[in-house]
GROMACS .gro file of C-alpha atoms in nm:
model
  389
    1UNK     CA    1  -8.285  -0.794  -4.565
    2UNK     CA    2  -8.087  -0.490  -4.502
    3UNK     CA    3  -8.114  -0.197  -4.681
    4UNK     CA    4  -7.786  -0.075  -4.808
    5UNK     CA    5  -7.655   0.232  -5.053
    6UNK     CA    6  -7.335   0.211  -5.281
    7UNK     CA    7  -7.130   0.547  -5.181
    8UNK     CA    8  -6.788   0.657  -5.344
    9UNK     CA    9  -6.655   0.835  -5.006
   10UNK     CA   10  -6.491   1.170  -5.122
   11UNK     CA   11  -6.541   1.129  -5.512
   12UNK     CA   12  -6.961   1.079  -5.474
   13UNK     CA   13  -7.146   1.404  -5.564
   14UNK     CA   14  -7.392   1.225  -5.360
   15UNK     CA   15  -7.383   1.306  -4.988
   16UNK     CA   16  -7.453   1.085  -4.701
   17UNK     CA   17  -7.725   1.318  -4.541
   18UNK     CA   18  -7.862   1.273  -4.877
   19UNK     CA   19  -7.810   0.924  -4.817
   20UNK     CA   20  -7.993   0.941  -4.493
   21UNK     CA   21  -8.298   1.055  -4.683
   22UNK     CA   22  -8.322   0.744  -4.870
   23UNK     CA   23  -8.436   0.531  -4.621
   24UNK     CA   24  -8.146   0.272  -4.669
   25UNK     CA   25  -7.928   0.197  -4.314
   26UNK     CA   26  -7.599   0.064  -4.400
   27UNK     CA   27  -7.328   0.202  -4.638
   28UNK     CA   28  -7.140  -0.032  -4.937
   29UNK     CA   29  -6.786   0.150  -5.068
   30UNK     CA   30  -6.432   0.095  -5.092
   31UNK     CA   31  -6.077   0.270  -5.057
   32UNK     CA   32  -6.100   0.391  -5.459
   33UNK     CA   33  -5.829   0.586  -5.381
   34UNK     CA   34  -5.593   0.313  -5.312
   35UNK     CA   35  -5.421   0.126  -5.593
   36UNK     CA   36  -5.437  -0.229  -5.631
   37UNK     CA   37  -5.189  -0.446  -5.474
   38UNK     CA   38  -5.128  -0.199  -5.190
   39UNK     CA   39  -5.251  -0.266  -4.829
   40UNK     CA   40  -5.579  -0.063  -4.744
   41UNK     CA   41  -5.406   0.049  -4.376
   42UNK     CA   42  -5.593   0.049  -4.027
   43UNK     CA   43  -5.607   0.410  -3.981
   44UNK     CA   44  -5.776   0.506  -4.332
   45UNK     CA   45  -6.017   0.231  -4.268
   46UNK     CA   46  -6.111   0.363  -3.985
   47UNK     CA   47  -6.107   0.725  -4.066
   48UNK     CA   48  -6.337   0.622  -4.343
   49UNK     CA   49  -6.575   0.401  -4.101
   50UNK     CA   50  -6.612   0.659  -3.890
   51UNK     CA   51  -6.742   0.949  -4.104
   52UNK     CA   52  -6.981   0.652  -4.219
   53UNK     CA   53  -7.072   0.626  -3.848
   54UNK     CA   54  -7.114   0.978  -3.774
   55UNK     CA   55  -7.374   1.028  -4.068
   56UNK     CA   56  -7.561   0.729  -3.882
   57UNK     CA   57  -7.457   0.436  -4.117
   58UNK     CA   58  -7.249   0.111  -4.048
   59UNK     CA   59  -6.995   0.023  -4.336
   60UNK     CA   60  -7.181  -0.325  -4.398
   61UNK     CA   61  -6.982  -0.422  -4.741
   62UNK     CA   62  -6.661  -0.332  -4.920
   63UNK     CA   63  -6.746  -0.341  -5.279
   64UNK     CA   64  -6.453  -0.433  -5.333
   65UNK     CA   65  -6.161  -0.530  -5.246
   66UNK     CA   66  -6.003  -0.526  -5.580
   67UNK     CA   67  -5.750  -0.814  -5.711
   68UNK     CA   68  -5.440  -0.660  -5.901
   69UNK     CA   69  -5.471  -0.797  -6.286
   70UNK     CA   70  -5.135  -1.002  -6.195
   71UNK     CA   71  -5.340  -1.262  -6.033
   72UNK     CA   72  -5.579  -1.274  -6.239
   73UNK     CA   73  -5.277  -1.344  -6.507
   74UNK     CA   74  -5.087  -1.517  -6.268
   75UNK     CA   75  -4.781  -1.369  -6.373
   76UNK     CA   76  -4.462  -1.334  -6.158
   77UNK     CA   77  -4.391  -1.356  -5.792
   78UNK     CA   78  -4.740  -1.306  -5.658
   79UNK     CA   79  -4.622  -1.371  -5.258
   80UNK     CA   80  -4.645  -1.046  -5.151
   81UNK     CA   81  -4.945  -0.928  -5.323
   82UNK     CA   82  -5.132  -1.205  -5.156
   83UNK     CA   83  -4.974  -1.102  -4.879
   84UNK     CA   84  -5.079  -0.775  -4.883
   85UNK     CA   85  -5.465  -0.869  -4.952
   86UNK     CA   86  -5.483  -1.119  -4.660
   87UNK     CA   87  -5.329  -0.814  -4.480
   88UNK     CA   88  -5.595  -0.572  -4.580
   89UNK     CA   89  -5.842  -0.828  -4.515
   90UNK     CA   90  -5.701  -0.836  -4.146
   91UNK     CA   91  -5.724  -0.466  -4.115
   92UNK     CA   92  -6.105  -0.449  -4.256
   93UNK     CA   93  -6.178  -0.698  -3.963
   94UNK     CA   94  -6.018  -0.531  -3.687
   95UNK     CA   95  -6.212  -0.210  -3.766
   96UNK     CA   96  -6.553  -0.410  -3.738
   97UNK     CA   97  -6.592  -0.447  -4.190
   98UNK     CA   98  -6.627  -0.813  -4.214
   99UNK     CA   99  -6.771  -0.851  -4.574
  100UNK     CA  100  -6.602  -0.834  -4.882
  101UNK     CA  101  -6.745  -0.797  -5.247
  102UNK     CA  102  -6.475  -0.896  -5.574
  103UNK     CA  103  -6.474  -0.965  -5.935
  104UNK     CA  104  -6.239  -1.149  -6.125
  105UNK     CA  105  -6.295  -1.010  -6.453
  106UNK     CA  106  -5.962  -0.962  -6.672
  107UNK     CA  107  -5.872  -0.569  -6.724
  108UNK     CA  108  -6.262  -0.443  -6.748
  109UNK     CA  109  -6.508  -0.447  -6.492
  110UNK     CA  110  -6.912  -0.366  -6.595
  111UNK     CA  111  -6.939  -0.323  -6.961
  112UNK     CA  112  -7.170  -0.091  -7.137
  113UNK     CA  113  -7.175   0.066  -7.439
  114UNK     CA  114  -7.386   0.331  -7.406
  115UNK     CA  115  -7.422   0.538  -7.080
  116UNK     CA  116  -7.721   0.755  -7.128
  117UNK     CA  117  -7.987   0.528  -7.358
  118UNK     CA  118  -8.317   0.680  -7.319
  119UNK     CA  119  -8.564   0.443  -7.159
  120UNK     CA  120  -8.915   0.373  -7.243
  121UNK     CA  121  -9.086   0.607  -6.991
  122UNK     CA  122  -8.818   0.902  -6.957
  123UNK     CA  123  -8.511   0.944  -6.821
  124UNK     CA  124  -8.180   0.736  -6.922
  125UNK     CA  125  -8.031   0.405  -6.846
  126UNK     CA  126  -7.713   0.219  -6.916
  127UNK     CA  127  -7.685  -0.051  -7.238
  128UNK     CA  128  -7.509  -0.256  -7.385
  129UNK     CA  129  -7.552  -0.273  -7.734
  130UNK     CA  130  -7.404  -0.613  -7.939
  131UNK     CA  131  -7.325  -0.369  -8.279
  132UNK     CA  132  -7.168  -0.098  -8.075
  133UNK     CA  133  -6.913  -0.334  -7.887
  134UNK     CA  134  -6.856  -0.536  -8.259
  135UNK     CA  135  -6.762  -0.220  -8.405
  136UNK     CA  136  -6.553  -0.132  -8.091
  137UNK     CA  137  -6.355  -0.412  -8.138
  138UNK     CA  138  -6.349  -0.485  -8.538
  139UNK     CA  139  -6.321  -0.121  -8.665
  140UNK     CA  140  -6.164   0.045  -8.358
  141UNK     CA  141  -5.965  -0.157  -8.173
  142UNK     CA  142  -5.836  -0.376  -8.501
  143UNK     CA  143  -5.867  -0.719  -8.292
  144UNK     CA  144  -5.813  -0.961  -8.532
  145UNK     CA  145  -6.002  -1.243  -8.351
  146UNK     CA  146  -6.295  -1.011  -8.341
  147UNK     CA  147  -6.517  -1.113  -8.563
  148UNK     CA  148  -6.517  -1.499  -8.487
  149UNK     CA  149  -6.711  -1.378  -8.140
  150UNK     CA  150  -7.015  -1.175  -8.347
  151UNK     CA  151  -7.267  -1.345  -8.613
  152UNK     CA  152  -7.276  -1.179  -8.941
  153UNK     CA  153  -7.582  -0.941  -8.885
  154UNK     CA  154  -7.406  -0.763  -8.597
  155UNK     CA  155  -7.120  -0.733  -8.783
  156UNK     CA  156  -7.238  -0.569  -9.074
  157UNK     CA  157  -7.454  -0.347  -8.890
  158UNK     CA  158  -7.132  -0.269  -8.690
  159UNK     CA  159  -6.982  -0.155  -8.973
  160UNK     CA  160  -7.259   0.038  -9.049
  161UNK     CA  161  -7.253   0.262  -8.776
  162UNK     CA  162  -6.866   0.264  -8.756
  163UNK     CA  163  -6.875   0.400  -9.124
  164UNK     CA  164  -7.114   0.664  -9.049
  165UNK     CA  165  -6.968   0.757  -8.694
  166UNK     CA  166  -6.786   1.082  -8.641
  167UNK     CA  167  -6.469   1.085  -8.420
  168UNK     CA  168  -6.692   1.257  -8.115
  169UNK     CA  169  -6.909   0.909  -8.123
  170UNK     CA  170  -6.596   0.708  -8.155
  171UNK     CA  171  -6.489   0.919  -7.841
  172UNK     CA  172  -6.779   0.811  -7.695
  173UNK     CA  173  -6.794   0.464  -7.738
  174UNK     CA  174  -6.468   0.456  -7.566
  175UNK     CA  175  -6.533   0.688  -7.282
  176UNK     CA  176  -6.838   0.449  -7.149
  177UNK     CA  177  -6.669   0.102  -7.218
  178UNK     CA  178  -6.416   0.240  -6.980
  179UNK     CA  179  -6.617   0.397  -6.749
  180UNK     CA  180  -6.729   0.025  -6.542
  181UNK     CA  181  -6.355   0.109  -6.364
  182UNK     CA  182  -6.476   0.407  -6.103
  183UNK     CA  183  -6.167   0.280  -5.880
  184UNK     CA  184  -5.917   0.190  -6.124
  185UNK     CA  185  -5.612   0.392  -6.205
  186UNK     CA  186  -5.597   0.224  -6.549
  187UNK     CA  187  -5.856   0.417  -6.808
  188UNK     CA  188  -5.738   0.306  -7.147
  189UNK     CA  189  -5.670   0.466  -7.496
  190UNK     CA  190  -5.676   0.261  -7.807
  191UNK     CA  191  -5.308   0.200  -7.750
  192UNK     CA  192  -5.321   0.135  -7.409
  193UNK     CA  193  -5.608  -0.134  -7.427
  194UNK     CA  194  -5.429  -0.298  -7.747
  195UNK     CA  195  -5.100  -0.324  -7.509
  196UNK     CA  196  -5.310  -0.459  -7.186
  197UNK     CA  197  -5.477  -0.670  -7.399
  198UNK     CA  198  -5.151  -0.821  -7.523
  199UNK     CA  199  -5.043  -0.931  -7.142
  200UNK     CA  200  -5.349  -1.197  -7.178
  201UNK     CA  201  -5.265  -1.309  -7.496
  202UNK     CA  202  -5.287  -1.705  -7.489
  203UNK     CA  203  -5.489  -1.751  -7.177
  204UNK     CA  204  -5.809  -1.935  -7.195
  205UNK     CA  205  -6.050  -1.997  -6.943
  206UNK     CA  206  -5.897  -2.302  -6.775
  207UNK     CA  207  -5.565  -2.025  -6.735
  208UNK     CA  208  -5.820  -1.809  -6.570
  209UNK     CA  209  -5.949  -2.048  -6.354
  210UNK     CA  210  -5.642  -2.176  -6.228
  211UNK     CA  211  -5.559  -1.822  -6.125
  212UNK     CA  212  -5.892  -1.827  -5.947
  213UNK     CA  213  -5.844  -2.126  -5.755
  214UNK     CA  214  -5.507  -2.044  -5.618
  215UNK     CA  215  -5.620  -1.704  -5.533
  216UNK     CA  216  -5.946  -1.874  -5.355
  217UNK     CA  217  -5.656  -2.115  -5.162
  218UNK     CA  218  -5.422  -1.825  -5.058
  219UNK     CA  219  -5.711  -1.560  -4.895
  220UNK     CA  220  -6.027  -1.805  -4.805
  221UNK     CA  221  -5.850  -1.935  -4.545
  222UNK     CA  222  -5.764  -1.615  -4.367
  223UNK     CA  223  -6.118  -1.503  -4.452
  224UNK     CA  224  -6.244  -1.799  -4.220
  225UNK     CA  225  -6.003  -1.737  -3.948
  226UNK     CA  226  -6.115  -1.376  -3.930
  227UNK     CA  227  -6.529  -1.463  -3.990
  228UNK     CA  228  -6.502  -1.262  -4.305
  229UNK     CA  229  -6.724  -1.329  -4.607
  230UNK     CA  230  -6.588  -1.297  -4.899
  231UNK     CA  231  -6.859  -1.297  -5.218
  232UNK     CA  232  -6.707  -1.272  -5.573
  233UNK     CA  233  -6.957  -1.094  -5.870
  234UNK     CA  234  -7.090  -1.192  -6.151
  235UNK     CA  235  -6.924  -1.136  -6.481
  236UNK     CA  236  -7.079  -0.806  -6.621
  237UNK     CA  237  -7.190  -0.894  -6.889
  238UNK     CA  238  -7.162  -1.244  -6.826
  239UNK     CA  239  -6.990  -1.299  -7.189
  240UNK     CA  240  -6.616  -1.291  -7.289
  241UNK     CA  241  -6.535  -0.921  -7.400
  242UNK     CA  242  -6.239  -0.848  -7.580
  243UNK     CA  243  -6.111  -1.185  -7.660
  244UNK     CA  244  -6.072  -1.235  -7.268
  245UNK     CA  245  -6.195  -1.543  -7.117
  246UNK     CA  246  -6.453  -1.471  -6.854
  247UNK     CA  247  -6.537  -1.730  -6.568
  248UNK     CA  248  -6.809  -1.610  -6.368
  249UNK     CA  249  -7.124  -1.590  -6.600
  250UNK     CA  250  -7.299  -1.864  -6.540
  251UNK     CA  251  -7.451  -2.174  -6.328
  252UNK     CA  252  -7.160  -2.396  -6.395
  253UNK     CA  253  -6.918  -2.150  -6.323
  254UNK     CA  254  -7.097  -2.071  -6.002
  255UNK     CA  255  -7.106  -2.393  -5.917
  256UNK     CA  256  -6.701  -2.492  -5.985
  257UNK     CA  257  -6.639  -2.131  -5.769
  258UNK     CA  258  -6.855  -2.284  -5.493
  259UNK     CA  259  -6.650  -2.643  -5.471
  260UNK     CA  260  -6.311  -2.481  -5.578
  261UNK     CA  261  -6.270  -2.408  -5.202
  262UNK     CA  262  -6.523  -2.560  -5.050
  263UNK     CA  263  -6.627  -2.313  -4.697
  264UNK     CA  264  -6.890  -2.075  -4.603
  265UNK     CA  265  -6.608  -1.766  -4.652
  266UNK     CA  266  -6.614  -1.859  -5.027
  267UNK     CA  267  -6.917  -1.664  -5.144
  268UNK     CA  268  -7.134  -1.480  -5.405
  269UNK     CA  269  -7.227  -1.162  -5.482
  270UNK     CA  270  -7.582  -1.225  -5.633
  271UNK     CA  271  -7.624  -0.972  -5.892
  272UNK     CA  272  -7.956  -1.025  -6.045
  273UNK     CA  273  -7.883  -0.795  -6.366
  274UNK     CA  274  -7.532  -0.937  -6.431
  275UNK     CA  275  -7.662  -1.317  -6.416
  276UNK     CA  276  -8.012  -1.178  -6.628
  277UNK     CA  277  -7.802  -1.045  -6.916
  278UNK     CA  278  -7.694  -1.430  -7.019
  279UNK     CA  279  -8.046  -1.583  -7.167
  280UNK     CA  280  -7.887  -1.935  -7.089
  281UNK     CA  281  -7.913  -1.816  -6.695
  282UNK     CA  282  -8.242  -1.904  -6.494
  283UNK     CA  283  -8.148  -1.664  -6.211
  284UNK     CA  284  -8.433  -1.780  -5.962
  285UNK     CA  285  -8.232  -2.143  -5.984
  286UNK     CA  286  -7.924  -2.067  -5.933
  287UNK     CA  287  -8.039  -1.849  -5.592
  288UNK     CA  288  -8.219  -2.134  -5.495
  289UNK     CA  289  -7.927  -2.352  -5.546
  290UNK     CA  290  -7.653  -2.138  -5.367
  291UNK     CA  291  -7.859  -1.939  -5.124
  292UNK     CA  292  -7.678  -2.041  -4.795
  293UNK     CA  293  -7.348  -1.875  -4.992
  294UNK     CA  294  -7.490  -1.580  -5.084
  295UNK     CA  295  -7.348  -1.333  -4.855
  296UNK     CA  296  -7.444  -0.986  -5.006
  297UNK     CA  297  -7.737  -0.905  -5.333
  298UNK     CA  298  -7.722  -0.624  -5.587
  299UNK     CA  299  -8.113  -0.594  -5.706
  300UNK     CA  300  -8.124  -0.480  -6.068
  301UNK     CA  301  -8.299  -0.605  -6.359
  302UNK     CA  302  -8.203  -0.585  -6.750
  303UNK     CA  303  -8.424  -0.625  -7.051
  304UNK     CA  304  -8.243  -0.838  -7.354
  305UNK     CA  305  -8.267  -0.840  -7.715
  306UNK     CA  306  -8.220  -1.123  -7.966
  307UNK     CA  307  -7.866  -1.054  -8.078
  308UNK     CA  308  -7.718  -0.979  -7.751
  309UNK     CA  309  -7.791  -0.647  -7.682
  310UNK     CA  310  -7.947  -0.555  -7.319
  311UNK     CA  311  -8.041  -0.270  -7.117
  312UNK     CA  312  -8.068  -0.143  -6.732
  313UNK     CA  313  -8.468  -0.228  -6.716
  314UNK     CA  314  -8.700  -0.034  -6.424
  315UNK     CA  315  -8.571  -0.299  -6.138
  316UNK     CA  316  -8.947  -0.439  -6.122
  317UNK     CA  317  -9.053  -0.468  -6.517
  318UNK     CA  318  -8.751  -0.648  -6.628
  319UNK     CA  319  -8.710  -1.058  -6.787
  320UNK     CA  320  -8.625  -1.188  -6.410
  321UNK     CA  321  -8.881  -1.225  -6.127
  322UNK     CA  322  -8.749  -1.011  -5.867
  323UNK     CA  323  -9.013  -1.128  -5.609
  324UNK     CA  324  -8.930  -1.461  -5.681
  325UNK     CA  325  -8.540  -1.449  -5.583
  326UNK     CA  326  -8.686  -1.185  -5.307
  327UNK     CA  327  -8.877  -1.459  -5.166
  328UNK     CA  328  -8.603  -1.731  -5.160
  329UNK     CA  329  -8.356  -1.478  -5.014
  330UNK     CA  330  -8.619  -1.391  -4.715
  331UNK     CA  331  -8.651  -1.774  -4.666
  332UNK     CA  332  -8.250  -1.811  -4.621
  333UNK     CA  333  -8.239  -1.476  -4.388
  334UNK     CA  334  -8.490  -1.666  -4.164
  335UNK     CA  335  -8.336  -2.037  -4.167
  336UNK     CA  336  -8.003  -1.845  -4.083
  337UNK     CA  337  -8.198  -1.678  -3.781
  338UNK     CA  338  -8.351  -2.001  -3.651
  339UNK     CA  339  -7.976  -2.133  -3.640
  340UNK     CA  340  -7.877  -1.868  -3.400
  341UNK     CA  341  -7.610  -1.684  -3.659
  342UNK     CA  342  -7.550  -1.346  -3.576
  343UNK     CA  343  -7.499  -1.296  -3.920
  344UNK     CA  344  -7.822  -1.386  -4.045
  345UNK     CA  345  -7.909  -1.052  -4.198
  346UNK     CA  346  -7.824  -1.033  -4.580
  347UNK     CA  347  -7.741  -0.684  -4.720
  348UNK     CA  348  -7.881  -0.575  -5.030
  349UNK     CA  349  -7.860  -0.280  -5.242
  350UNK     CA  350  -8.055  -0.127  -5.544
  351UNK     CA  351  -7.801  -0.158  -5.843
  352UNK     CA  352  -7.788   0.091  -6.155
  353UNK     CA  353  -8.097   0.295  -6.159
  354UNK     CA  354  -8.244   0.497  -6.472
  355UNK     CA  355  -8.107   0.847  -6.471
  356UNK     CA  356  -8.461   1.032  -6.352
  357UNK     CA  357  -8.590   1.387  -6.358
  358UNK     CA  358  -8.279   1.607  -6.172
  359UNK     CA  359  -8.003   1.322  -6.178
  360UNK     CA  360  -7.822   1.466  -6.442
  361UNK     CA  361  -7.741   1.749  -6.291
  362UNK     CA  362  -7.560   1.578  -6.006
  363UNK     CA  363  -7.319   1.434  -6.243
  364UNK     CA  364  -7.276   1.096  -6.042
  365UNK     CA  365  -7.084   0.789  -6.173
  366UNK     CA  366  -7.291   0.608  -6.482
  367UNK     CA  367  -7.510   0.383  -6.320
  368UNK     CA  368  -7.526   0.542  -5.994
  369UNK     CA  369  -7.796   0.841  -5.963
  370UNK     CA  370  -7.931   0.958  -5.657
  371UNK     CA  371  -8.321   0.987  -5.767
  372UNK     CA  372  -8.308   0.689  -6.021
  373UNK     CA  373  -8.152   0.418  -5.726
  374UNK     CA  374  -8.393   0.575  -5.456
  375UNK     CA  375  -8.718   0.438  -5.686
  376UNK     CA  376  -8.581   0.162  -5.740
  377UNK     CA  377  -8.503   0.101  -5.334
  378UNK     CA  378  -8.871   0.217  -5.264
  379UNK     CA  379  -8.969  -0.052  -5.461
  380UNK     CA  380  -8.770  -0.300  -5.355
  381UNK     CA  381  -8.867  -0.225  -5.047
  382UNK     CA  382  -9.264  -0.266  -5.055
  383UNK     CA  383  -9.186  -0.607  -5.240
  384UNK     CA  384  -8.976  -0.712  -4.930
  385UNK     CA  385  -9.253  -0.586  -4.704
  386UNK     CA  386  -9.540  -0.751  -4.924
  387UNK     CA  387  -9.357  -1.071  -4.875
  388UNK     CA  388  -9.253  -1.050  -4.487
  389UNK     CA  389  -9.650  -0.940  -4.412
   0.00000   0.00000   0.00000
């Protein structure tokens, strides 16, 4: 498997030399820059693959390509914003970026509530805490609907904390549910969130999914035509948040992606922590199951509490078997080689490392540290080399 890194481009305190130090060989990042619906032009793609280049990288992924929320809602005339992604898909292509990681969650992307929990052994890591998000929604954000979606105990605890909060926390609480959105030109206030919120009102999943499958119909085919992979994420966390029906979470929803259009181009992101946060999910199954559609891994593991709760786990010591999906991955890389596919190699990357010793100070986006991700690639790395020996 290949060893990739996750890099912002111009808005990562982390540089590629530093990069270079990590051992990893190819590069995962986007246009952030851009906003949705607009075409990601040749030239910036290529002025971006090329400083990737020159620090002695290839631009393996684009995580991501993001989907403006209109087709996700499905609202209005959506010709030329289709348009404009089969477009940008055309462009990635023709500068040599043929793989393309999505999501098609509603407003939010990752979901946390808490940005810097301290973990077991030092350092920090990201959580998502059941009471924190009830009392986001019940006693902050006023949605009515909220408190059919919590049991009791999380509610009054909730409350709880809500009642003895101070405006700073509240602040808080806010600033790292919104801060899953590193590309997004949308960060919400309470106002903001209630009105967004409000342009999904009525939709349930089957909406959602029919918005899926036409999208799937208007770009897969392109994607084919142009032997680009395109690999949709997980749901993170794979639970509706905020009322808003979320479709990628678990096997069956997997599995309806995977026959919605029915080609190699249609593929998945498999994010091992996403997939682990939902205790209904036996993640080593479903990579067995879809393995020959898995066109690109994120390698992270979470550790999950009772009532919902879960936190960013060291990527070895968490609830899934990392070896395990290791293993079935390596056994997919090498049935892909035997068929003479040039593509054979699947690129991985270490996802949302603890916050370690002198990460702090580099001020990187949540999730993303330079020392915390580089332990977590190193061992990655010797389980990949345990199991290729």
């Amino acid at each position: 498997m290949k060893e990739t890194w996750r890099w912002y481009g111009p808005l990562d305190q982390i540089k590629l030399s530093e990069v270079r130090q990590t051992g990893a060989a190819g590069i995962v990042t986007a246009l952030h820059e851009i906003p949705y619906g607009e075409v990601w032009q040749r030239t910036t793609i290529a002025k971006r693959r090329d400083k990737i280049r020159d620090a002695g990288f290839e631009w393996d992924v684009v995580e991501s390509l993001p989907l403006h929320e209109d087709i996700k809602r499905g609202t209005g005339d959506l010709t030329s914003l289709f348009a404009n992604y089969r477009q940008s898909m055309a462009n990635l292509a023709a500068e040599g970026v043929h793989t393309i990681c999505y999501n098609f969650m509603p407003l939010l992307d990752w979901t946390r509530t808490e940005l810097n929990s301290p973990a077991a052994n030092g350092g920090t890591c990201l959580r998502f805490s059941a009471f924190r998000m009830a009392a986001f929604e019940i006693c902050m954000l006023g949605r009515a609907e909220a408190e059919n979606d919590y049991p009791t105990d999380v509610i009054a605890k909730a409350c709880e904390w809500y009642v003895a909060s101070s405006e700073e926390d509240q602040k808080e609480l806010l600033n790292s549910i919104m801060s899953g959105m590193p590309g997004a030109y949308d960060r919400f206030d309470i106002v903001g969130l209630r009105r967004a919120l409000d342009t999904y009102r009525g939709m349930d999943a089957a909406d959602i999914r029919s918005n899926y499958r036409r999208f799937l119909h208007e770009v897969v085919p392109t994607a084919q035509d142009l032997g680009m992979r395109l690999c949709v994420h997980p749901d993170d966390p794979p639970r509706d948040i905020l009322g808003l029906p979320r479709i990628v979470s678990d096997a069956d929803d997997i599995a309806w992606i995977m026959s919605a259009y029915d080609a190699p181009a249609n593929g998945l992101t498999l994010c091992s922590g996403s997939l682990g946060a939902n205790p209904e999910n036996d993640v080593v199954d479903i990579t067995h199951k879809h393995s020959n559609r898995i066109h690109f891994v994120h390698l992270r593991n979470v550790r999950k509490d009772p009532d919902g709760s879960f936190e960013e786990a060291e990527h070895l010591s968490g609830d899934t078997n990392i070896p395990a999906l290791c293993h079935i991955l390596l056994g997919e890389e090498k049935a892909r080689k035997s068929a003479g596919r040039p593509d054979w190699q699947i690129p991985f990357r270490p996802d949302h490392g603890h916050e370690l010793l002198t990460d702090p100070q580099k001020k990187t986006f949540p999730g993303y540290p330079l020392i915390g991700r580089l332990r977590g690639l190193a061992e990655l790395r010797g389980v990949l080399h345990a199991l290729s020996a």
